[in-house]
Amino acid sequence: MVERFGVWSSVKEPGHLNSLVHLAFAGKAYATLALCFGINFSLLVASAKRKGLSPLEDQIWRYSLLFAFGVANTLLFGGDVLQVIAVLAGILIVLNRIKDDNKLLLVGLVCMAQPLIILSCVIGAFAPDFTRMYLIPESTILQPLKLATQEVYRHGSFWDVMATNLSSGNVLKWTYQITSGRVFKSLGLFILGVYLGRTGFLQNPVQYLKDRKLAVAIMLALLPITTVTKTIFSKLTSDDLSAYMVMIKTLSSSYFSLFALGAVLVLITWAYTRLPGKLFTPLEKAGQMTLTLYIMQSVVFVPVFYGFGLGGYAFITSGQAVVIGLIFFAAQVIFANIWLNHFDYGPLEWLWRKAIHHRKKLGSLRATRPTERLIK
């Protein structure tokens, strides 16, 4: 919401307010999704093995369908992440063939360390013009394309937006994913999730108590440092910095989001183990409909922010966007709970399962027995 689904805001607001909102909200859900995806991946593989099935064919088909959902969502929202997740899942299928858990973890840590950005820092020190043109997230070579895309988002028709998203929108999305380090960070978190699932880290909390304490200690030690550097750099634009410092800014932002994710997970774990379980039941229902709820947000808010709809980019502030987003999320949680009281799956989840099990009889969308509602 704070990024207004890809359209640049024309609202004049205090720089510190905008920075604070982005510091608190931007990028956190993406990192959490990546980690949870890796955990879910490992659970699906383990389930297939217990049944004596080969998970490879199922995985390829499953993530091909996810990619198709991403293409459909991209028609509305050029920054769709489903395509990215599906492609990275294909890489994860290959990496999952690494049987040694420690070696797999090492690959994940290398990815999260952002080797491409570190290399770009070095290149920036010796070839600043090349770095500014091709390697930084705000690369100058893509600036005309960005401006043309924004012109469509602000003033184009619905059909113009769809055509732009499928062409230049995809180019800009993938370029940003790579140059900002999100591809490597997401893949690293995918792998970390697989590692946690493989080793039983989540299922056996007592066995890994020392490792948990060590991870929390490292996170608490480094989060303040990355928060300070993130805050300092957020006040500076790429024009204020040399080429290699721009890459250090990008690296700092990536590390901050990782340690912030750790803080969020610690907070969630504390709440989940200390507070009554019934408080989380509504969120669990929403978690069973993530695909539907994610695409619903594009369907609702792209017309709100884009020029072919309400043109909210011109008058909705960052603070207002956060409030609207929180209210809408609460409404989605209520919707998910009402829906799953009547049906086994969310509408898009049912369609996905129907396609995954196209050779099997999935059954009716409408629930017949309460015991069937949570069957996965």
PDB file of C-alpha atoms in Angstrom, residues 63-325:
ATOM      1  CA  TYR A  63       4.561 -23.644  -9.759  1.00  0.00           C
ATOM      2  CA  SER A  64       3.701 -23.418 -13.440  1.00  0.00           C
ATOM      3  CA  LEU A  65       0.139 -22.760 -12.323  1.00  0.00           C
ATOM      4  CA  LEU A  66       1.386 -20.181  -9.836  1.00  0.00           C
ATOM      5  CA  PHE A  67       3.253 -18.468 -12.668  1.00  0.00           C
ATOM      6  CA  ALA A  68       0.017 -18.420 -14.693  1.00  0.00           C
ATOM      7  CA  PHE A  69      -1.798 -16.740 -11.785  1.00  0.00           C
ATOM      8  CA  GLY A  70       1.055 -14.243 -11.694  1.00  0.00           C
ATOM      9  CA  VAL A  71       0.669 -13.444 -15.382  1.00  0.00           C
ATOM     10  CA  ALA A  72      -3.048 -12.833 -14.846  1.00  0.00           C
ATOM     11  CA  ASN A  73      -2.340 -10.550 -11.866  1.00  0.00           C
ATOM     12  CA  THR A  74       0.355  -8.724 -13.827  1.00  0.00           C
ATOM     13  CA  LEU A  75      -2.329  -7.516 -16.239  1.00  0.00           C
ATOM     14  CA  LEU A  76      -3.462  -5.238 -13.413  1.00  0.00           C
ATOM     15  CA  PHE A  77      -0.382  -4.823 -11.238  1.00  0.00           C
ATOM     16  CA  GLY A  78       3.033  -4.729 -12.892  1.00  0.00           C
ATOM     17  CA  GLY A  79       4.791  -5.375  -9.583  1.00  0.00           C
ATOM     18  CA  ASP A  80       3.172  -8.788  -9.101  1.00  0.00           C
ATOM     19  CA  VAL A  81       5.351 -11.156  -7.039  1.00  0.00           C
ATOM     20  CA  LEU A  82       3.704 -14.459  -7.971  1.00  0.00           C
ATOM     21  CA  GLN A  83       5.750 -14.668 -11.177  1.00  0.00           C
ATOM     22  CA  VAL A  84       8.951 -14.050  -9.235  1.00  0.00           C
ATOM     23  CA  ILE A  85       8.064 -16.663  -6.625  1.00  0.00           C
ATOM     24  CA  ALA A  86       7.243 -19.227  -9.317  1.00  0.00           C
ATOM     25  CA  VAL A  87      10.575 -18.692 -11.108  1.00  0.00           C
ATOM     26  CA  LEU A  88      12.550 -18.856  -7.853  1.00  0.00           C
ATOM     27  CA  ALA A  89      10.612 -22.000  -6.937  1.00  0.00           C
ATOM     28  CA  GLY A  90      11.982 -23.574 -10.102  1.00  0.00           C
ATOM     29  CA  ILE A  91      15.508 -22.778  -8.920  1.00  0.00           C
ATOM     30  CA  LEU A  92      14.632 -24.131  -5.482  1.00  0.00           C
ATOM     31  CA  ILE A  93      13.530 -27.427  -7.022  1.00  0.00           C
ATOM     32  CA  VAL A  94      17.062 -27.819  -8.387  1.00  0.00           C
ATOM     33  CA  LEU A  95      18.782 -26.699  -5.177  1.00  0.00           C
ATOM     34  CA  ASN A  96      16.630 -29.056  -3.133  1.00  0.00           C
ATOM     35  CA  ARG A  97      18.633 -31.883  -4.675  1.00  0.00           C
ATOM     36  CA  ILE A  98      21.465 -30.884  -2.309  1.00  0.00           C
ATOM     37  CA  LYS A  99      21.047 -33.509   0.380  1.00  0.00           C
ATOM     38  CA  ASP A 100      23.513 -32.091   2.914  1.00  0.00           C
ATOM     39  CA  ASP A 101      21.518 -29.642   5.060  1.00  0.00           C
ATOM     40  CA  ASN A 102      24.603 -27.626   6.033  1.00  0.00           C
ATOM     41  CA  LYS A 103      25.659 -27.174   2.411  1.00  0.00           C
ATOM     42  CA  LEU A 104      22.151 -26.085   1.501  1.00  0.00           C
ATOM     43  CA  LEU A 105      22.176 -23.583   4.386  1.00  0.00           C
ATOM     44  CA  LEU A 106      25.528 -22.245   3.176  1.00  0.00           C
ATOM     45  CA  VAL A 107      24.055 -21.590  -0.281  1.00  0.00           C
ATOM     46  CA  GLY A 108      21.173 -19.739   1.352  1.00  0.00           C
ATOM     47  CA  LEU A 109      23.484 -17.604   3.496  1.00  0.00           C
ATOM     48  CA  VAL A 110      25.568 -16.704   0.442  1.00  0.00           C
ATOM     49  CA  CYS A 111      22.403 -15.585  -1.363  1.00  0.00           C
ATOM     50  CA  MET A 112      21.278 -13.470   1.601  1.00  0.00           C
ATOM     51  CA  ALA A 113      24.739 -11.882   1.770  1.00  0.00           C
ATOM     52  CA  GLN A 114      23.928 -10.307  -1.638  1.00  0.00           C
ATOM     53  CA  PRO A 115      26.974 -11.303  -3.750  1.00  0.00           C
ATOM     54  CA  LEU A 116      25.771  -9.349  -6.802  1.00  0.00           C
ATOM     55  CA  ILE A 117      25.393  -6.100  -4.846  1.00  0.00           C
ATOM     56  CA  ILE A 118      28.797  -6.598  -3.209  1.00  0.00           C
ATOM     57  CA  LEU A 119      30.301  -7.125  -6.671  1.00  0.00           C
ATOM     58  CA  SER A 120      28.503  -3.994  -7.871  1.00  0.00           C
ATOM     59  CA  CYS A 121      30.041  -2.032  -4.968  1.00  0.00           C
ATOM     60  CA  VAL A 122      33.495  -3.015  -6.180  1.00  0.00           C
ATOM     61  CA  ILE A 123      32.646  -2.213  -9.799  1.00  0.00           C
ATOM     62  CA  GLY A 124      31.201   1.128  -8.685  1.00  0.00           C
ATOM     63  CA  ALA A 125      34.531   2.139  -7.191  1.00  0.00           C
ATOM     64  CA  PHE A 126      36.334   1.634 -10.520  1.00  0.00           C
ATOM     65  CA  ALA A 127      33.607   2.178 -13.124  1.00  0.00           C
ATOM     66  CA  PRO A 128      31.088   4.626 -11.622  1.00  0.00           C
ATOM     67  CA  ASP A 129      29.464   5.618 -14.918  1.00  0.00           C
ATOM     68  CA  PHE A 130      28.863   1.989 -15.902  1.00  0.00           C
ATOM     69  CA  THR A 131      27.426   1.272 -12.447  1.00  0.00           C
ATOM     70  CA  ARG A 132      25.026   4.207 -12.553  1.00  0.00           C
ATOM     71  CA  MET A 133      23.852   3.287 -16.023  1.00  0.00           C
ATOM     72  CA  TYR A 134      23.315  -0.457 -15.541  1.00  0.00           C
ATOM     73  CA  LEU A 135      23.711  -1.737 -11.977  1.00  0.00           C
ATOM     74  CA  ILE A 136      21.930   0.510  -9.488  1.00  0.00           C
ATOM     75  CA  PRO A 137      18.150   0.129  -8.915  1.00  0.00           C
ATOM     76  CA  GLU A 138      17.658   3.657 -10.343  1.00  0.00           C
ATOM     77  CA  SER A 139      19.789   2.888 -13.416  1.00  0.00           C
ATOM     78  CA  THR A 140      19.827   5.755 -15.887  1.00  0.00           C
ATOM     79  CA  ILE A 141      19.410   3.526 -18.921  1.00  0.00           C
ATOM     80  CA  LEU A 142      15.895   2.578 -17.762  1.00  0.00           C
ATOM     81  CA  GLN A 143      14.803   6.075 -16.731  1.00  0.00           C
ATOM     82  CA  PRO A 144      12.980   6.871 -20.027  1.00  0.00           C
ATOM     83  CA  LEU A 145      11.118   3.557 -19.767  1.00  0.00           C
ATOM     84  CA  LYS A 146      10.132   4.298 -16.158  1.00  0.00           C
ATOM     85  CA  LEU A 147       8.814   7.732 -17.074  1.00  0.00           C
ATOM     86  CA  ALA A 148       6.813   6.345 -19.999  1.00  0.00           C
ATOM     87  CA  THR A 149       5.362   3.610 -17.773  1.00  0.00           C
ATOM     88  CA  GLN A 150       4.386   6.118 -15.084  1.00  0.00           C
ATOM     89  CA  GLU A 151       2.683   8.260 -17.708  1.00  0.00           C
ATOM     90  CA  VAL A 152       0.510   5.278 -18.632  1.00  0.00           C
ATOM     91  CA  TYR A 153      -0.260   4.479 -14.985  1.00  0.00           C
ATOM     92  CA  ARG A 154      -1.322   8.078 -14.342  1.00  0.00           C
ATOM     93  CA  HIS A 155      -3.155   8.960 -17.519  1.00  0.00           C
ATOM     94  CA  GLY A 156      -3.600   5.804 -19.604  1.00  0.00           C
ATOM     95  CA  SER A 157      -6.715   3.710 -20.067  1.00  0.00           C
ATOM     96  CA  PHE A 158      -7.308   0.324 -18.473  1.00  0.00           C
ATOM     97  CA  TRP A 159      -6.186  -1.384 -21.690  1.00  0.00           C
ATOM     98  CA  ASP A 160      -3.053   0.783 -21.889  1.00  0.00           C
ATOM     99  CA  VAL A 161      -2.125  -0.291 -18.366  1.00  0.00           C
ATOM    100  CA  MET A 162      -2.526  -3.995 -19.186  1.00  0.00           C
ATOM    101  CA  ALA A 163      -0.420  -3.725 -22.351  1.00  0.00           C
ATOM    102  CA  THR A 164       2.280  -1.757 -20.506  1.00  0.00           C
ATOM    103  CA  ASN A 165       2.407  -4.211 -17.583  1.00  0.00           C
ATOM    104  CA  LEU A 166       2.962  -7.160 -19.904  1.00  0.00           C
ATOM    105  CA  SER A 167       5.809  -5.398 -21.710  1.00  0.00           C
ATOM    106  CA  SER A 168       7.792  -2.624 -20.041  1.00  0.00           C
ATOM    107  CA  GLY A 169       6.240  -3.364 -16.657  1.00  0.00           C
ATOM    108  CA  ASN A 170       7.803  -6.827 -16.650  1.00  0.00           C
ATOM    109  CA  VAL A 171      11.178  -5.435 -17.719  1.00  0.00           C
ATOM    110  CA  LEU A 172      11.157  -2.897 -14.885  1.00  0.00           C
ATOM    111  CA  LYS A 173       9.955  -5.447 -12.334  1.00  0.00           C
ATOM    112  CA  TRP A 174      12.663  -7.991 -13.064  1.00  0.00           C
ATOM    113  CA  THR A 175      15.366  -5.342 -13.338  1.00  0.00           C
ATOM    114  CA  TYR A 176      14.427  -3.988  -9.929  1.00  0.00           C
ATOM    115  CA  GLN A 177      14.191  -7.470  -8.413  1.00  0.00           C
ATOM    116  CA  ILE A 178      17.753  -8.194  -9.534  1.00  0.00           C
ATOM    117  CA  THR A 179      19.498  -4.847  -8.952  1.00  0.00           C
ATOM    118  CA  SER A 180      17.856  -4.257  -5.559  1.00  0.00           C
ATOM    119  CA  GLY A 181      18.899  -7.705  -4.360  1.00  0.00           C
ATOM    120  CA  ARG A 182      15.359  -8.972  -3.818  1.00  0.00           C
ATOM    121  CA  VAL A 183      15.921 -12.020  -6.022  1.00  0.00           C
ATOM    122  CA  PHE A 184      18.943 -13.163  -4.020  1.00  0.00           C
ATOM    123  CA  LYS A 185      17.349 -12.272  -0.687  1.00  0.00           C
ATOM    124  CA  SER A 186      14.135 -14.113  -1.548  1.00  0.00           C
ATOM    125  CA  LEU A 187      16.005 -17.175  -2.797  1.00  0.00           C
ATOM    126  CA  GLY A 188      18.123 -17.157   0.353  1.00  0.00           C
ATOM    127  CA  LEU A 189      15.006 -17.000   2.536  1.00  0.00           C
ATOM    128  CA  PHE A 190      13.410 -19.776   0.452  1.00  0.00           C
ATOM    129  CA  ILE A 191      16.433 -21.936   1.167  1.00  0.00           C
ATOM    130  CA  LEU A 192      16.454 -20.986   4.854  1.00  0.00           C
ATOM    131  CA  GLY A 193      12.802 -22.026   5.067  1.00  0.00           C
ATOM    132  CA  VAL A 194      13.594 -25.387   3.449  1.00  0.00           C
ATOM    133  CA  TYR A 195      16.475 -25.858   5.906  1.00  0.00           C
ATOM    134  CA  LEU A 196      14.226 -25.101   8.896  1.00  0.00           C
ATOM    135  CA  GLY A 197      11.638 -27.540   7.587  1.00  0.00           C
ATOM    136  CA  ARG A 198      14.159 -30.294   6.858  1.00  0.00           C
ATOM    137  CA  THR A 199      15.919 -30.141  10.212  1.00  0.00           C
ATOM    138  CA  GLY A 200      12.759 -29.982  12.316  1.00  0.00           C
ATOM    139  CA  PHE A 201      13.787 -26.597  13.689  1.00  0.00           C
ATOM    140  CA  LEU A 202      10.178 -25.522  14.041  1.00  0.00           C
ATOM    141  CA  GLN A 203       8.784 -28.867  15.205  1.00  0.00           C
ATOM    142  CA  ASN A 204      11.371 -29.373  17.976  1.00  0.00           C
ATOM    143  CA  PRO A 205      11.796 -26.021  19.749  1.00  0.00           C
ATOM    144  CA  VAL A 206      13.510 -27.484  22.823  1.00  0.00           C
ATOM    145  CA  GLN A 207      16.150 -29.319  20.794  1.00  0.00           C
ATOM    146  CA  TYR A 208      17.174 -26.108  19.026  1.00  0.00           C
ATOM    147  CA  LEU A 209      16.809 -23.765  21.992  1.00  0.00           C
ATOM    148  CA  LYS A 210      20.499 -22.745  21.953  1.00  0.00           C
ATOM    149  CA  ASP A 211      20.385 -22.072  18.218  1.00  0.00           C
ATOM    150  CA  ARG A 212      17.271 -19.958  18.671  1.00  0.00           C
ATOM    151  CA  LYS A 213      18.906 -17.918  21.422  1.00  0.00           C
ATOM    152  CA  LEU A 214      22.016 -17.412  19.295  1.00  0.00           C
ATOM    153  CA  ALA A 215      19.937 -16.285  16.312  1.00  0.00           C
ATOM    154  CA  VAL A 216      17.996 -13.813  18.489  1.00  0.00           C
ATOM    155  CA  ALA A 217      21.239 -12.461  20.007  1.00  0.00           C
ATOM    156  CA  ILE A 218      22.772 -11.876  16.569  1.00  0.00           C
ATOM    157  CA  MET A 219      19.588 -10.222  15.347  1.00  0.00           C
ATOM    158  CA  LEU A 220      19.359  -7.932  18.408  1.00  0.00           C
ATOM    159  CA  ALA A 221      23.008  -6.945  17.999  1.00  0.00           C
ATOM    160  CA  LEU A 222      22.831  -6.119  14.288  1.00  0.00           C
ATOM    161  CA  LEU A 223      19.309  -4.724  13.939  1.00  0.00           C
ATOM    162  CA  PRO A 224      20.147  -1.368  15.629  1.00  0.00           C
ATOM    163  CA  ILE A 225      23.198  -0.948  13.381  1.00  0.00           C
ATOM    164  CA  THR A 226      21.287  -1.660  10.184  1.00  0.00           C
ATOM    165  CA  THR A 227      18.399   0.533  11.370  1.00  0.00           C
ATOM    166  CA  VAL A 228      20.743   3.497  11.836  1.00  0.00           C
ATOM    167  CA  THR A 229      22.411   3.020   8.448  1.00  0.00           C
ATOM    168  CA  LYS A 230      19.027   2.512   6.770  1.00  0.00           C
ATOM    169  CA  THR A 231      17.723   5.731   8.354  1.00  0.00           C
ATOM    170  CA  ILE A 232      20.788   7.743   7.328  1.00  0.00           C
ATOM    171  CA  PHE A 233      20.753   6.472   3.754  1.00  0.00           C
ATOM    172  CA  SER A 234      16.991   6.991   3.426  1.00  0.00           C
ATOM    173  CA  LYS A 235      17.573  10.735   3.648  1.00  0.00           C
ATOM    174  CA  LEU A 236      19.960  10.653   0.683  1.00  0.00           C
ATOM    175  CA  THR A 237      19.088  10.168  -2.965  1.00  0.00           C
ATOM    176  CA  SER A 238      21.238   8.375  -5.505  1.00  0.00           C
ATOM    177  CA  ASP A 239      22.276  11.764  -6.889  1.00  0.00           C
ATOM    178  CA  ASP A 240      23.784  12.650  -3.500  1.00  0.00           C
ATOM    179  CA  LEU A 241      26.028   9.576  -3.431  1.00  0.00           C
ATOM    180  CA  SER A 242      28.879   8.176  -5.457  1.00  0.00           C
ATOM    181  CA  ALA A 243      28.149   5.022  -7.463  1.00  0.00           C
ATOM    182  CA  TYR A 244      29.664   2.566  -4.988  1.00  0.00           C
ATOM    183  CA  MET A 245      27.938   4.312  -2.073  1.00  0.00           C
ATOM    184  CA  VAL A 246      24.619   3.839  -3.866  1.00  0.00           C
ATOM    185  CA  MET A 247      25.306   0.118  -3.879  1.00  0.00           C
ATOM    186  CA  ILE A 248      26.266   0.219  -0.194  1.00  0.00           C
ATOM    187  CA  LYS A 249      22.931   1.952   0.447  1.00  0.00           C
ATOM    188  CA  THR A 250      21.172  -0.876  -1.408  1.00  0.00           C
ATOM    189  CA  LEU A 251      23.157  -3.459   0.567  1.00  0.00           C
ATOM    190  CA  SER A 252      22.302  -1.738   3.858  1.00  0.00           C
ATOM    191  CA  SER A 253      18.598  -1.732   2.972  1.00  0.00           C
ATOM    192  CA  SER A 254      18.685  -5.453   2.205  1.00  0.00           C
ATOM    193  CA  TYR A 255      20.433  -6.344   5.458  1.00  0.00           C
ATOM    194  CA  PHE A 256      18.031  -4.164   7.439  1.00  0.00           C
ATOM    195  CA  SER A 257      14.992  -5.977   6.037  1.00  0.00           C
ATOM    196  CA  LEU A 258      16.539  -9.343   6.995  1.00  0.00           C
ATOM    197  CA  PHE A 259      17.146  -8.376  10.610  1.00  0.00           C
ATOM    198  CA  ALA A 260      13.792  -6.591  10.793  1.00  0.00           C
ATOM    199  CA  LEU A 261      12.216  -9.840   9.624  1.00  0.00           C
ATOM    200  CA  GLY A 262      13.969 -11.582  12.509  1.00  0.00           C
ATOM    201  CA  ALA A 263      12.506  -9.057  14.964  1.00  0.00           C
ATOM    202  CA  VAL A 264       9.029  -9.552  13.507  1.00  0.00           C
ATOM    203  CA  LEU A 265       9.325 -13.332  13.796  1.00  0.00           C
ATOM    204  CA  VAL A 266      10.493 -13.091  17.411  1.00  0.00           C
ATOM    205  CA  LEU A 267       7.510 -10.870  18.201  1.00  0.00           C
ATOM    206  CA  ILE A 268       5.073 -13.192  16.421  1.00  0.00           C
ATOM    207  CA  THR A 269       6.522 -16.254  18.181  1.00  0.00           C
ATOM    208  CA  TRP A 270       6.265 -14.560  21.558  1.00  0.00           C
ATOM    209  CA  ALA A 271       2.647 -13.567  20.917  1.00  0.00           C
ATOM    210  CA  TYR A 272       1.676 -16.966  19.548  1.00  0.00           C
ATOM    211  CA  THR A 273       3.088 -18.819  22.562  1.00  0.00           C
ATOM    212  CA  ARG A 274       1.889 -16.385  25.241  1.00  0.00           C
ATOM    213  CA  LEU A 275      -1.545 -15.221  24.080  1.00  0.00           C
ATOM    214  CA  PRO A 276      -4.738 -17.275  23.824  1.00  0.00           C
ATOM    215  CA  GLY A 277      -4.807 -19.314  20.631  1.00  0.00           C
ATOM    216  CA  LYS A 278      -8.326 -18.195  19.718  1.00  0.00           C
ATOM    217  CA  LEU A 279      -6.980 -14.707  19.037  1.00  0.00           C
ATOM    218  CA  PHE A 280      -5.072 -16.085  16.039  1.00  0.00           C
ATOM    219  CA  THR A 281      -7.868 -18.208  14.571  1.00  0.00           C
ATOM    220  CA  PRO A 282      -9.153 -15.400  12.304  1.00  0.00           C
ATOM    221  CA  LEU A 283      -5.639 -14.864  10.927  1.00  0.00           C
ATOM    222  CA  GLU A 284      -5.214 -18.590  10.328  1.00  0.00           C
ATOM    223  CA  LYS A 285      -8.362 -18.542   8.193  1.00  0.00           C
ATOM    224  CA  ALA A 286      -6.962 -15.621   6.204  1.00  0.00           C
ATOM    225  CA  GLY A 287      -3.740 -17.587   5.763  1.00  0.00           C
ATOM    226  CA  GLN A 288      -5.714 -20.319   4.006  1.00  0.00           C
ATOM    227  CA  MET A 289      -6.827 -17.797   1.377  1.00  0.00           C
ATOM    228  CA  THR A 290      -3.608 -15.884   0.696  1.00  0.00           C
ATOM    229  CA  LEU A 291      -3.783 -16.276  -3.084  1.00  0.00           C
ATOM    230  CA  THR A 292      -7.340 -14.949  -3.257  1.00  0.00           C
ATOM    231  CA  LEU A 293      -6.644 -12.099  -0.841  1.00  0.00           C
ATOM    232  CA  TYR A 294      -3.435 -11.083  -2.617  1.00  0.00           C
ATOM    233  CA  ILE A 295      -5.015 -10.829  -6.052  1.00  0.00           C
ATOM    234  CA  MET A 296      -8.091  -9.169  -4.513  1.00  0.00           C
ATOM    235  CA  GLN A 297      -5.849  -6.313  -3.377  1.00  0.00           C
ATOM    236  CA  SER A 298      -4.763  -5.665  -6.965  1.00  0.00           C
ATOM    237  CA  VAL A 299      -8.350  -5.811  -8.217  1.00  0.00           C
ATOM    238  CA  VAL A 300      -9.474  -3.264  -5.605  1.00  0.00           C
ATOM    239  CA  PHE A 301      -6.548  -0.870  -5.252  1.00  0.00           C
ATOM    240  CA  VAL A 302      -5.095  -0.549  -8.750  1.00  0.00           C
ATOM    241  CA  PRO A 303      -8.289   1.293  -9.812  1.00  0.00           C
ATOM    242  CA  VAL A 304      -8.060   3.349  -6.611  1.00  0.00           C
ATOM    243  CA  PHE A 305      -4.536   4.615  -7.282  1.00  0.00           C
ATOM    244  CA  TYR A 306      -4.289   4.594 -11.092  1.00  0.00           C
ATOM    245  CA  GLY A 307      -5.462   7.263 -13.482  1.00  0.00           C
ATOM    246  CA  PHE A 308      -8.109   5.131 -15.203  1.00  0.00           C
ATOM    247  CA  GLY A 309      -9.860   4.866 -11.813  1.00  0.00           C
ATOM    248  CA  LEU A 310      -9.933   7.310  -8.896  1.00  0.00           C
ATOM    249  CA  GLY A 311      -6.405   8.605  -9.480  1.00  0.00           C
ATOM    250  CA  GLY A 312      -5.496   8.277  -5.803  1.00  0.00           C
ATOM    251  CA  TYR A 313      -1.797   8.774  -6.566  1.00  0.00           C
ATOM    252  CA  ALA A 314      -2.596  12.499  -6.694  1.00  0.00           C
ATOM    253  CA  PHE A 315      -4.194  12.900  -3.264  1.00  0.00           C
ATOM    254  CA  ILE A 316      -3.660   9.872  -0.969  1.00  0.00           C
ATOM    255  CA  THR A 317      -0.745  10.385   1.427  1.00  0.00           C
ATOM    256  CA  SER A 318       1.524   7.621   2.734  1.00  0.00           C
ATOM    257  CA  GLY A 319      -0.101   7.770   6.162  1.00  0.00           C
ATOM    258  CA  GLN A 320      -3.566   7.542   4.659  1.00  0.00           C
ATOM    259  CA  ALA A 321      -2.431   4.627   2.484  1.00  0.00           C
ATOM    260  CA  VAL A 322      -1.285   2.739   5.587  1.00  0.00           C
ATOM    261  CA  VAL A 323      -4.597   3.333   7.371  1.00  0.00           C
ATOM    262  CA  ILE A 324      -6.593   2.306   4.298  1.00  0.00           C
ATOM    263  CA  GLY A 325      -4.433  -0.800   3.953  1.00  0.00           C
TER     264      GLY A 325
END
